[in-house]
Coordinates of C-alpha atoms and ligand atoms in Angstrom, one line a residue:
M1 CA 82.7 117.9 169.2
K2 CA 85.2 117.5 172.1
T3 CA 83.8 116.3 175.5
P4 CA 85.8 116.9 178.7
F5 CA 86.5 113.9 180.9
V6 CA 85.5 115.9 183.9
S7 CA 82.2 117.5 184.6
K8 CA 81.4 120.8 186.4
D9 CA 80.2 118.9 189.5
Q10 CA 83.5 116.9 189.6
V11 CA 85.6 120.0 189.3
E12 CA 83.6 121.8 192.0
E13 CA 84.4 118.8 194.2
I14 CA 88.1 118.6 193.2
V15 CA 88.8 122.3 193.9
K16 CA 87.8 121.9 197.5
T17 CA 91.1 120.1 197.9
Y18 CA 93.1 121.2 194.9
P19 CA 92.5 124.8 193.8
T20 CA 92.8 125.8 190.1
P21 CA 94.8 125.9 188.0
F22 CA 95.8 122.3 187.6
H23 CA 96.5 119.7 185.0
I24 CA 94.5 116.6 185.4
Y25 CA 95.1 113.3 183.6
Y26 CA 92.6 110.5 182.8
E27 CA 93.9 107.1 183.7
K28 CA 91.2 105.1 182.0
G29 CA 91.8 106.9 178.7
I30 CA 95.5 106.5 178.9
R31 CA 95.2 102.7 179.5
E32 CA 92.6 102.1 176.8
N33 CA 94.7 104.0 174.3
A34 CA 97.9 102.2 175.2
K35 CA 96.0 98.9 174.7
K36 CA 94.9 100.1 171.2
M37 CA 98.5 100.9 170.3
Y38 CA 99.7 97.5 171.3
K39 CA 96.8 95.8 169.5
A40 CA 97.6 97.7 166.3
F41 CA 101.1 96.4 166.2
S42 CA 100.4 92.9 167.7
W43 CA 101.4 91.4 164.3
N44 CA 105.0 92.3 165.2
K45 CA 106.5 90.0 167.8
G46 CA 109.0 92.4 169.4
F47 CA 106.8 95.6 169.2
K48 CA 107.3 98.1 172.0
E49 CA 106.2 101.6 172.7
Y50 CA 108.9 103.7 174.4
F51 CA 106.9 106.6 175.9
A52 CA 108.7 109.9 175.2
V53 CA 109.2 111.1 178.8
K54 CA 109.6 114.7 177.8
A55 CA 105.9 114.8 176.8
T56 CA 104.7 114.1 180.4
P57 CA 107.5 113.7 182.9
N58 CA 105.6 112.4 185.8
P59 CA 106.5 109.1 187.6
T60 CA 102.8 108.1 188.1
I61 CA 102.2 108.4 184.4
L62 CA 105.4 106.5 183.5
K63 CA 104.4 103.7 185.9
I64 CA 100.8 103.4 184.4
L65 CA 102.3 103.2 180.9
H66 CA 104.9 100.7 182.1
E67 CA 102.0 98.5 183.4
C68 CA 100.6 98.7 179.9
G69 CA 103.8 97.3 178.5
C70 CA 105.5 100.6 177.5
G71 CA 109.1 101.5 178.2
T72 CA 110.5 105.0 178.3
D73 CA 112.3 107.2 175.7
C74 CA 114.7 109.5 177.6
S75 CA 116.9 112.4 176.3
S76 CA 118.3 113.9 179.4
M77 CA 119.8 113.0 182.8
A78 CA 116.7 113.9 184.7
E79 CA 114.5 111.8 182.4
L80 CA 117.0 108.8 182.8
V81 CA 116.9 109.2 186.6
M82 CA 113.1 109.4 186.6
S83 CA 112.8 106.3 184.6
E84 CA 115.3 104.4 186.8
K85 CA 113.5 105.6 189.9
C86 CA 110.2 104.2 188.5
G87 CA 112.0 100.8 188.1
I88 CA 112.1 101.2 184.3
T89 CA 115.6 100.2 183.2
G90 CA 117.6 98.0 180.7
N91 CA 115.9 97.3 177.3
D92 CA 112.8 99.1 178.5
V93 CA 114.7 102.4 178.1
M94 CA 115.7 104.1 174.9
F95 CA 118.1 107.0 175.1
S96 CA 117.3 109.2 172.1
S97 CA 119.3 112.3 172.8
N98 CA 121.2 114.8 170.7
D99 CA 124.1 117.1 171.5
T100 CA 124.6 114.7 174.5
P101 CA 126.9 115.4 177.4
A102 CA 129.3 112.6 178.2
E103 CA 127.9 112.0 181.7
E104 CA 124.5 111.3 180.3
F105 CA 125.8 108.6 178.0
A106 CA 127.6 107.1 181.0
Y107 CA 124.4 107.1 183.1
A108 CA 122.3 105.7 180.2
A109 CA 124.9 102.8 179.9
K110 CA 124.8 102.3 183.6
I111 CA 121.0 101.7 183.7
G112 CA 121.3 99.5 180.6
A113 CA 119.4 101.8 178.3
T114 CA 119.7 101.4 174.6
I115 CA 121.7 104.3 173.3
N116 CA 120.5 105.8 170.1
L117 CA 123.4 107.7 168.6
D118 CA 122.5 111.0 166.9
D119 CA 125.8 111.4 165.1
I120 CA 128.8 109.5 163.8
T121 CA 131.2 111.5 165.9
H122 CA 129.4 110.2 169.0
I123 CA 130.9 106.7 168.5
D124 CA 134.4 107.8 169.6
M125 CA 132.9 109.9 172.4
L126 CA 130.9 106.9 173.6
K127 CA 133.9 104.6 173.3
E128 CA 136.0 106.9 175.5
T129 CA 133.2 107.6 178.0
C130 CA 131.9 104.1 178.7
G131 CA 132.8 101.8 175.9
I132 CA 130.6 100.7 173.0
P133 CA 127.6 98.7 174.4
K134 CA 126.5 95.4 172.8
R135 CA 123.1 96.8 171.8
I136 CA 123.1 100.2 170.0
S137 CA 121.0 102.3 167.7
C138 CA 121.7 105.0 165.2
R139 CA 119.5 107.9 164.2
F140 CA 118.9 108.4 160.5
N141 CA 118.2 111.7 158.6
P142 CA 117.5 111.1 154.9
G143 CA 117.8 114.9 154.2
G144 CA 115.8 116.8 151.6
K145 CA 112.1 117.3 152.1
F146 CA 109.8 114.7 153.7
A147 CA 106.6 114.4 151.7
I148 CA 103.5 112.2 152.0
A149 CA 101.9 111.9 148.5
N150 CA 102.6 115.4 147.3
T151 CA 102.3 117.2 150.6
I152 CA 105.6 118.4 152.2
M153 CA 105.3 117.4 155.9
D154 CA 108.7 118.6 157.1
N155 CA 112.2 119.5 156.1
P156 CA 114.7 116.9 157.4
G157 CA 117.5 118.6 155.4
D158 CA 117.1 121.5 157.8
A159 CA 116.8 119.4 161.0
K160 CA 119.8 119.0 163.4
Y161 CA 119.1 115.3 164.0
G162 CA 120.5 112.1 162.8
M163 CA 123.1 110.9 160.3
T164 CA 123.2 111.1 156.5
P165 CA 122.9 107.8 154.5
D166 CA 126.7 107.5 154.0
Q167 CA 127.4 108.3 157.6
I168 CA 124.9 105.8 159.0
I169 CA 126.4 103.0 156.9
E170 CA 129.9 103.9 158.1
A171 CA 128.6 104.1 161.7
Y172 CA 127.2 100.5 161.6
K173 CA 130.5 99.3 160.2
R174 CA 132.5 101.0 162.9
L175 CA 130.2 99.9 165.7
K176 CA 130.4 96.3 164.5
E177 CA 134.2 96.6 164.5
E178 CA 134.0 98.0 168.0
G179 CA 132.2 94.9 169.2
A180 CA 128.5 95.9 169.0
E181 CA 126.3 92.9 168.4
E182 CA 122.7 94.1 168.3
F183 CA 121.7 97.1 166.1
G184 CA 118.7 99.4 165.6
M185 CA 117.8 102.4 163.5
H186 CA 115.6 105.4 164.4
A187 CA 114.2 108.4 162.6
F188 CA 111.8 111.2 163.5
L189 CA 110.9 113.1 160.3
A190 CA 107.6 115.0 161.1
S191 CA 105.8 116.1 164.2
N192 CA 102.1 116.0 165.1
T193 CA 101.1 114.3 161.8
V194 CA 97.3 113.9 161.6
T195 CA 97.3 111.4 158.7
N196 CA 97.4 107.7 158.7
D197 CA 100.2 107.7 156.2
Y198 CA 103.0 109.1 158.3
Y199 CA 104.3 105.8 159.9
P200 CA 103.8 103.7 156.8
T201 CA 105.7 106.3 154.7
L202 CA 108.5 106.6 157.2
A203 CA 108.6 102.8 157.6
K204 CA 109.1 102.4 153.9
I205 CA 112.2 104.7 154.0
L206 CA 113.6 103.0 157.0
F207 CA 112.9 99.5 155.8
E208 CA 114.6 100.2 152.5
M209 CA 117.6 101.7 154.3
A210 CA 117.7 98.6 156.6
V211 CA 118.0 96.3 153.5
K212 CA 120.7 98.5 152.1
I213 CA 122.6 98.4 155.4
K214 CA 122.4 94.7 155.4
E215 CA 123.7 94.4 151.9
E216 CA 126.5 96.9 152.3
T217 CA 127.7 96.1 155.9
G218 CA 126.4 92.7 156.7
V219 CA 124.7 94.3 159.8
K220 CA 121.2 92.9 160.2
L221 CA 119.1 95.3 162.2
S222 CA 117.1 93.8 165.0
F223 CA 114.9 96.8 165.7
I224 CA 113.5 99.8 163.8
N225 CA 112.2 102.7 165.8
L226 CA 109.5 104.8 164.1
S227 CA 109.9 107.3 167.0
G228 CA 107.2 109.9 167.7
G229 CA 105.2 112.2 165.5
I230 CA 101.8 110.6 165.5
G231 CA 99.5 113.6 166.1
I232 CA 96.1 114.2 167.6
P233 CA 93.2 116.2 166.4
Y234 CA 93.5 119.4 168.5
K235 CA 90.6 121.0 166.6
P236 CA 87.1 119.6 167.0
D237 CA 86.5 119.3 163.2
Q238 CA 89.7 117.3 162.6
E239 CA 89.6 113.6 162.2
G240 CA 92.1 111.7 164.4
N241 CA 94.5 109.0 163.4
D242 CA 93.3 105.5 163.2
I243 CA 96.1 103.6 164.9
E244 CA 94.6 100.2 163.9
K245 CA 94.9 101.3 160.2
I246 CA 98.4 102.7 160.8
G247 CA 99.5 99.4 162.2
E248 CA 98.0 97.5 159.3
E249 CA 99.7 99.7 156.7
V250 CA 103.1 99.4 158.5
H251 CA 102.5 95.6 158.4
K252 CA 102.0 95.7 154.6
V253 CA 105.3 97.7 154.0
F254 CA 107.0 95.3 156.4
D255 CA 105.8 92.2 154.4
E256 CA 106.7 93.9 151.2
I257 CA 110.3 95.0 152.0
L258 CA 111.7 93.4 155.1
V259 CA 110.2 89.9 154.9
P260 CA 111.6 89.1 151.3
A261 CA 115.0 90.4 152.6
G262 CA 115.1 87.8 155.3
M263 CA 114.4 90.4 157.9
G264 CA 110.9 89.3 159.1
D265 CA 112.1 89.1 162.7
V266 CA 112.9 92.9 163.0
A267 CA 111.1 94.4 166.0
I268 CA 109.1 97.6 165.5
Y269 CA 109.4 100.3 168.2
T270 CA 107.6 103.6 168.6
E271 CA 108.4 106.5 170.8
S272 CA 105.1 108.3 170.9
G273 CA 104.5 111.1 173.4
R274 CA 101.6 113.2 172.1
F275 CA 99.5 110.3 170.8
M276 CA 99.8 108.4 174.1
L277 CA 99.0 111.3 176.4
A278 CA 97.8 114.6 174.9
P279 CA 94.0 113.8 174.7
Y280 CA 94.1 112.5 178.3
G281 CA 95.1 115.7 180.0
H282 CA 93.1 118.9 180.7
L283 CA 94.3 122.2 182.1
V284 CA 91.5 123.3 184.4
T285 CA 91.4 127.0 185.1
K286 CA 88.9 129.6 186.6
A287 CA 87.7 132.8 185.0
I288 CA 88.8 135.6 187.4
H289 CA 88.5 138.8 185.3
E290 CA 86.5 140.1 182.4
K291 CA 87.7 143.1 180.5
H292 CA 85.9 145.1 177.8
I293 CA 88.2 147.3 175.7
Y294 CA 88.8 147.0 172.0
K295 CA 88.1 143.3 172.4
E296 CA 86.4 141.1 174.9
Y297 CA 88.8 139.5 177.3
I298 CA 88.4 136.8 179.9
G299 CA 91.3 136.5 182.3
V300 CA 91.9 133.1 183.9
D301 CA 94.1 131.9 186.7
A302 CA 96.4 129.9 184.4
C303 CA 98.8 131.4 182.0
A304 CA 101.3 130.4 179.3
A305 CA 103.7 129.3 182.1
N306 CA 101.2 126.4 182.6
L307 CA 100.7 125.7 178.9
M308 CA 103.1 127.2 176.4
R309 CA 101.8 125.8 173.1
P310 CA 99.4 128.6 172.2
A311 CA 102.0 131.3 172.9
M312 CA 104.9 129.4 171.3
Y313 CA 103.3 127.8 168.2
D314 CA 100.0 129.7 168.1
A315 CA 98.6 126.2 168.6
Y316 CA 94.8 125.7 168.9
H317 CA 93.6 124.1 172.1
H318 CA 89.9 123.6 172.4
I319 CA 88.1 125.1 175.4
T320 CA 85.0 124.0 177.2
V321 CA 83.2 126.2 179.7
L322 CA 82.1 123.6 182.3
G323 CA 78.3 123.5 182.9
K324 CA 77.7 125.4 179.7
E325 CA 78.3 122.6 177.2
D326 CA 74.8 123.0 175.7
Q327 CA 74.7 126.8 175.6
P328 CA 75.1 128.7 172.3
L329 CA 78.5 129.8 171.3
D330 CA 77.5 133.4 170.9
H331 CA 80.3 135.4 172.6
K332 CA 83.7 136.1 171.0
Y333 CA 86.5 136.2 173.5
D334 CA 90.3 136.3 173.9
I335 CA 91.1 134.0 176.9
T336 CA 94.2 135.3 178.6
G337 CA 96.7 134.6 181.3
S338 CA 98.4 137.2 183.4
L339 CA 101.9 137.3 181.9
C340 CA 103.2 140.7 180.7
E341 CA 103.3 139.2 177.2
N342 CA 100.6 139.8 174.7
N343 CA 101.0 136.2 173.3
D344 CA 99.7 134.9 176.7
K345 CA 96.4 134.0 175.2
F346 CA 94.9 130.5 175.3
A347 CA 92.4 131.5 172.6
K348 CA 91.9 134.4 170.3
D349 CA 88.5 135.4 168.8
R350 CA 87.0 132.2 170.1
M351 CA 83.3 131.7 170.0
L352 CA 82.2 130.5 173.5
P353 CA 79.1 130.6 175.6
K354 CA 78.8 133.7 177.9
I355 CA 81.5 133.3 180.6
D356 CA 80.8 134.5 184.1
M357 CA 83.4 135.1 186.8
G358 CA 84.1 131.9 188.7
D359 CA 83.3 129.7 185.7
Y360 CA 85.7 126.7 185.2
L361 CA 87.3 126.3 181.8
V362 CA 88.7 123.1 180.5
I363 CA 91.6 123.6 178.1
H364 CA 91.7 120.3 176.2
D365 CA 94.6 118.1 175.0
T366 CA 97.2 119.2 177.5
G367 CA 98.3 115.7 178.5
A368 CA 101.5 115.9 176.4
H369 CA 103.9 118.8 175.9
G370 CA 101.6 120.7 178.3
F371 CA 102.7 120.9 181.9
A372 CA 106.1 119.7 180.7
M373 CA 106.8 122.8 178.7
G374 CA 106.1 125.1 181.7
Y375 CA 108.4 127.8 182.8
N376 CA 108.7 130.5 185.5
Y377 CA 108.5 133.7 183.5
N378 CA 107.1 136.6 185.5
G379 CA 107.6 134.6 188.6
R380 CA 104.6 132.4 187.7
L381 CA 104.7 129.0 189.5
W382 CA 104.2 125.5 188.2
S383 CA 100.7 124.1 188.8
A384 CA 99.8 120.8 190.4
E385 CA 99.2 117.6 188.4
L386 CA 96.3 115.5 189.3
L387 CA 95.2 112.0 188.2
L388 CA 91.5 111.0 187.8
R389 CA 91.8 107.3 188.6
E390 CA 89.7 104.5 187.1
D391 CA 87.5 104.3 190.2
G392 CA 86.7 108.0 189.8
S393 CA 88.9 109.2 192.7
V394 CA 91.3 112.0 192.2
V395 CA 94.9 112.0 193.5
Q396 CA 97.6 114.7 193.4
I397 CA 100.6 113.3 191.5
R398 CA 102.7 116.5 191.7
R399 CA 102.1 119.3 194.2
P400 CA 102.0 122.9 192.9
E401 CA 105.2 124.8 193.1
T402 CA 105.4 127.2 196.1
I403 CA 107.1 130.6 196.2
E404 CA 109.6 129.0 198.6
D405 CA 110.5 126.5 195.7
Y406 CA 110.9 129.5 193.4
F407 CA 113.5 131.1 195.7
A408 CA 115.2 127.8 196.7
T409 CA 118.0 128.1 194.2
L410 CA 119.0 131.6 195.4
D411 CA 121.3 130.5 198.2
G412 CA 120.7 132.5 201.4
F413 CA 118.7 135.1 199.6
W414 CA 116.0 135.3 202.1
D415 CA 113.9 133.1 204.2
I416 CA 110.5 133.4 202.7
K417 CA 107.4 132.8 204.7
L418 CA 104.2 134.1 203.3
Ligands
PLP501 C1 109.8 114.5 171.1 C2 110.3 113.2 170.7 C3 109.4 112.1 170.7 C4 107.9 112.2 170.9 O1 107.3 113.0 170.0 P1 105.7 113.1 170.0 O2 105.5 114.2 168.9 O3 105.3 113.5 171.3 O4 105.2 111.8 169.6 C5 109.9 110.8 170.4 N1 111.2 110.7 170.1 C6 112.1 111.7 170.2 C7 113.5 111.4 169.9 C8 111.6 113.0 170.5 O5 112.5 114.0 170.5

């Protein structure tokens, strides 16, 4: 059972000022979840969550998370600039990019971000661009398949990220020679994991590697970044991760591997995006058409340009028809947007209550990788982003894109006034 954090009455009030479609975020949920995350890792003195900006690149969201103790994980110029403009700089910023342009390394260094090198060849590039900083991190890729128990979770051997074991050892040696003094390691091996075993399994691999690095290079890591990948239950019958338990299990592996190696002071970092924000965002949209052909269709005023995950990954997003929460799910619909693309469907063959024109639909779990993955195909515009504050008020934290915005990069094309 998934319950929206807004009611029909609330949405009817909100649309008087901010018409659909819009993404809305739930401040109370975001703050409470961030607190849980910190509590789960409170056993680790240096613990820090670096929120993956790409998941929800909005300054208001970054500032809320910063107040909860989080930093930012950036991977592009725009994300670095946004973080800096929010007053989040220095050790509060992780720059975990790949295929990185030189000017982005330079900017990251300028704002004091911790650069997480994706490849050994980036050492020379960084040296030439802005010099090797005192604090630096390297991204690890163990290759092969990544399995938890006997289940293959992902295929690092096929992923473009990170350095091989030999390369990463070489990288730490070189970085030390070049004057680096504080070192970290990072890896991201599986995405949207809905199992409490992901971080502990990853931690074991990284902790063992950290001990090996110390033995072979004399470099003692000061932080290990478990990165993102903690998933959420998009489907109502899925059980979510228990972050408290995940924290405890990582603690056990830490005590088992790092403490005996004299590395009990290593700080644990995370770079969660989805886990921090996805459940605390809804895409709210209105039913504007019904169509009865070979299937039953409901056309809404949002489309894949506002939420790409169903079209791109065939991802499930739960849908609630507001005001009809208690009605029987006795109608089978495809819920569609207006793109001239048949994959523009928020749901296929979904059992829902009877939908009438003008009904408001909540598409759940759009708080991360939702708005952020938007695009302008078919000339569709970006929606607004709203925030439901803790006191129940609603503020707009990004206005909707206008058609003038859409044409703004076409210099002198024409002066649009609708
Ligand atoms: C995308 C990404 C994250 C966040 O991933 P989630 O699945 O949202 O937790 C963290 N770190 C890096 C380097 C990423 O690319």
